[in-house]
CSV table of C-alpha atoms in Angstrom, one decimal:
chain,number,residue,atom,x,y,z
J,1,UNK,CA,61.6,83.7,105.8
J,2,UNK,CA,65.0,84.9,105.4
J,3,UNK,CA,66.7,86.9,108.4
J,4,UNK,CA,68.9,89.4,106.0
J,5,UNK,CA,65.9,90.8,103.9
J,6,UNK,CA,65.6,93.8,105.2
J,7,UNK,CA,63.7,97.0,104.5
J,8,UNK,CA,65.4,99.3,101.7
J,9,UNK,CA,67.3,96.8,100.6
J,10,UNK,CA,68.3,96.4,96.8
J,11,UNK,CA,68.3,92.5,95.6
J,12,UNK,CA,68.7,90.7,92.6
J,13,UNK,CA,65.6,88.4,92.0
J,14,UNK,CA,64.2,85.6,89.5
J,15,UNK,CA,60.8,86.6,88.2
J,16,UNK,CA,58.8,83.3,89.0
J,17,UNK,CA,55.7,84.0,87.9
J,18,UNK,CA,53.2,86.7,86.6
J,19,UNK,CA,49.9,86.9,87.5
J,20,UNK,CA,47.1,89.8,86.1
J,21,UNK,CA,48.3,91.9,89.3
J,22,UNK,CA,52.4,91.6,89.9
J,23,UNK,CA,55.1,89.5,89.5
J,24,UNK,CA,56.2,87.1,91.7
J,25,UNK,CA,60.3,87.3,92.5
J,26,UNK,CA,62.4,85.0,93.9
J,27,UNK,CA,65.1,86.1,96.2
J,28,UNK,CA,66.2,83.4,97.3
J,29,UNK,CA,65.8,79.5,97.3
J,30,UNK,CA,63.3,79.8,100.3
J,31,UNK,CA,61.9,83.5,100.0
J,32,UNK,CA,60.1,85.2,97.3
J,33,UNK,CA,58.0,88.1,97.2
J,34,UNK,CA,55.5,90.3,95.2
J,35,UNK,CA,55.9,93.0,92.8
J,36,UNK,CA,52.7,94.8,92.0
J,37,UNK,CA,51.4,96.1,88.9
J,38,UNK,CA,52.2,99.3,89.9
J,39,UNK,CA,55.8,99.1,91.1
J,40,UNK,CA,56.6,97.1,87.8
J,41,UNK,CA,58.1,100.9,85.8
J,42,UNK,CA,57.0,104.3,85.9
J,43,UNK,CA,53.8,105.0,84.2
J,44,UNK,CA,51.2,103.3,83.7
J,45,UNK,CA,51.3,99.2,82.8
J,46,UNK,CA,48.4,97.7,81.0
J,47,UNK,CA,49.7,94.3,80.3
J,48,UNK,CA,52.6,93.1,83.0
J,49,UNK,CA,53.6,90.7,80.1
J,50,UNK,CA,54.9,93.7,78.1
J,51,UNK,CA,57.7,94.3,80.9
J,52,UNK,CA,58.6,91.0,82.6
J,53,UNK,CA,58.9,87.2,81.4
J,54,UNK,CA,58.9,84.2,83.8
J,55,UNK,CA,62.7,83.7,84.1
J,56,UNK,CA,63.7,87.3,84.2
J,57,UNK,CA,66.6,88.3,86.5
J,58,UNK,CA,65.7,91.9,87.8
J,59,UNK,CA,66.6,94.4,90.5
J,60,UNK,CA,64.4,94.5,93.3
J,61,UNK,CA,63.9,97.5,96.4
J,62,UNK,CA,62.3,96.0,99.0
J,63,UNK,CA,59.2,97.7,100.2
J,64,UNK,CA,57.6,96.0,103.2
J,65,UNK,CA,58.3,92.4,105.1
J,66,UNK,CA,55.3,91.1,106.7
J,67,UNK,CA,56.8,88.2,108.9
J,68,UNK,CA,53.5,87.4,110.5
J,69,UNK,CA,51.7,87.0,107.1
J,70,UNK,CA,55.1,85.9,105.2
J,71,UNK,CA,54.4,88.6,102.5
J,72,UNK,CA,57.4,90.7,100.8
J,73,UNK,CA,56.5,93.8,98.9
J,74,UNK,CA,58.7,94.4,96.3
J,75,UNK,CA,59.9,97.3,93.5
J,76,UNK,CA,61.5,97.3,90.0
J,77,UNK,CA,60.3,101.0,89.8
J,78,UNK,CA,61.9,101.9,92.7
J,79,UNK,CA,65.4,101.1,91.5
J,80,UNK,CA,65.3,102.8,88.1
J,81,UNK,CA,65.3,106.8,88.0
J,82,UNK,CA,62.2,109.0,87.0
J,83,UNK,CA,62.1,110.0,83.3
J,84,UNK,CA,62.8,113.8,83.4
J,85,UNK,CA,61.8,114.5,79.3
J,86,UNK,CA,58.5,112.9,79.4
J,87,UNK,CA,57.7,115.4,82.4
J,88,UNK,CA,58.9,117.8,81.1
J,89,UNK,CA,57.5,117.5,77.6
J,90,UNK,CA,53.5,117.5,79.1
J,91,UNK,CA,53.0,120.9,79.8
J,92,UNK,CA,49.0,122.1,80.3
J,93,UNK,CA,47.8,123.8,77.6
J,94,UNK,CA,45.8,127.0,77.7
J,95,UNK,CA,43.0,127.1,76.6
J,96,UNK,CA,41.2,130.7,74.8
J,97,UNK,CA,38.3,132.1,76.4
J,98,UNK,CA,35.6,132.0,73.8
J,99,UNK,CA,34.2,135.1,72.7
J,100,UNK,CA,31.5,137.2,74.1
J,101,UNK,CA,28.6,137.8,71.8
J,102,UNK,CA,26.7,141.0,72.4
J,103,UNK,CA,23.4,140.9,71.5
J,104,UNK,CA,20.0,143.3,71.7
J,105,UNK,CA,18.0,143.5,75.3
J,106,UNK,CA,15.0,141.1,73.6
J,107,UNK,CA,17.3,137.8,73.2
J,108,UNK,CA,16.8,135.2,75.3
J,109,UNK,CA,19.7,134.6,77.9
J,110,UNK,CA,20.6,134.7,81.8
J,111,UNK,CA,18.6,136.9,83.5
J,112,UNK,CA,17.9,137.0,87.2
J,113,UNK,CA,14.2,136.0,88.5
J,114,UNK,CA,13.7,139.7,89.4
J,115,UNK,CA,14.4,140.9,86.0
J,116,UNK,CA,11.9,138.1,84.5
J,117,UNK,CA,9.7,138.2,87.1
J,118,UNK,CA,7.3,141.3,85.5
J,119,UNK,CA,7.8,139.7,81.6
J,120,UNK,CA,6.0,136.4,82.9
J,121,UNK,CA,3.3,138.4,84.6
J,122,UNK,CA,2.9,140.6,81.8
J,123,UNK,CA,2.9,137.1,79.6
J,124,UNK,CA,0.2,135.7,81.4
J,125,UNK,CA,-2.2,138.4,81.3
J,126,UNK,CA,-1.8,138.7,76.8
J,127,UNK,CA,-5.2,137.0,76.0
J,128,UNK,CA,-3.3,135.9,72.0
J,129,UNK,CA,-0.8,133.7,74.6
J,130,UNK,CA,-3.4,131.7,76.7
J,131,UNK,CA,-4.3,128.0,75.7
J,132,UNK,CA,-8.2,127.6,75.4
C-alpha cells in the first residue's frame, strides 16, 4: 500500500469497477480503494450505474486506511458541497386537526370502565337481551 495516502486527503482516481455496493477507484498503479454506495453523492443512490462508469476519473476524500486489512475507504460525496435548495425546499407540512363532532350522551364512544361499568350490569339483568 502506498505510504502518501493519508487520511483527509483529496485524490484524483480511475473508477475500476462497480459492483451492487461501491465503486472501486484506483489511485494509483498499486493502490485502489472502495467507494460505497453511500458516499457515491448526496441523497439517496438506487442504481450506482446512474452516477459512475468504469473508466471515470473522479475526485476522491479519503475516509479510512486499513493497512492491516489493505482496505481504503473512499468519498465522491465528500468532495462536492451539500445542496442548500433541495433542503430548503422540504419543509414539514402541518397538518389540521380534524374536527370534533359533538354528539348526544347515548352514542357509543370512549368511556371509562367506571362510567360503563353500571350500563353492563344494568344490560345483563334486561330479560329482552339474554340469549335462550
Amino acid at each position: 500500500m502506498s505510504e502518501k495516502i493519508e487520511v483527509g486527503s483529496v485524490i484524483t482516481g480511475k473508477v475500476t469497477g462497480i459492483q451492487p455496493y461501491g465503486a472501486f477507484v484506483a489511485l494509483d498503479e498499486n493502490t485502489q480503494g472502495l467507494v460505497h454506495i453511500s458516499e457515491v453523492t448526496h441523497g439517496f443512490v438506487k442504481d450506482i450505474n446512474e452516477h459512475l462508469k468504469v473508466g471515470d476519473e473522479v475526485n476522491v476524500k479519503v475516509l479510512s486506511v486499513d493497512e492491516a486489512a489493505g482496505k481504503i475507504g473512499l468519498s465522491i460525496r465528500a468532495t462536492e458541497e451539500a445542496p442548500q435548495a433541495e433542503a430548503k425546499a422540504r419543509k414539514p407540512r402541518k397538518r389540521q386537526a380534524a374536527p370534533i363532532k359533538m354528539e348526544d350522551e347515548s352514542a357509543q364512544g370512549f368511556n371509562t370502565l367506571k362510567d360503563k361499568l353500571q350500563e353492563w350490569i344494568d344490560q345483563s339483568q334486561r330479560e329482552d337481551l339474554i340469549k335462550k
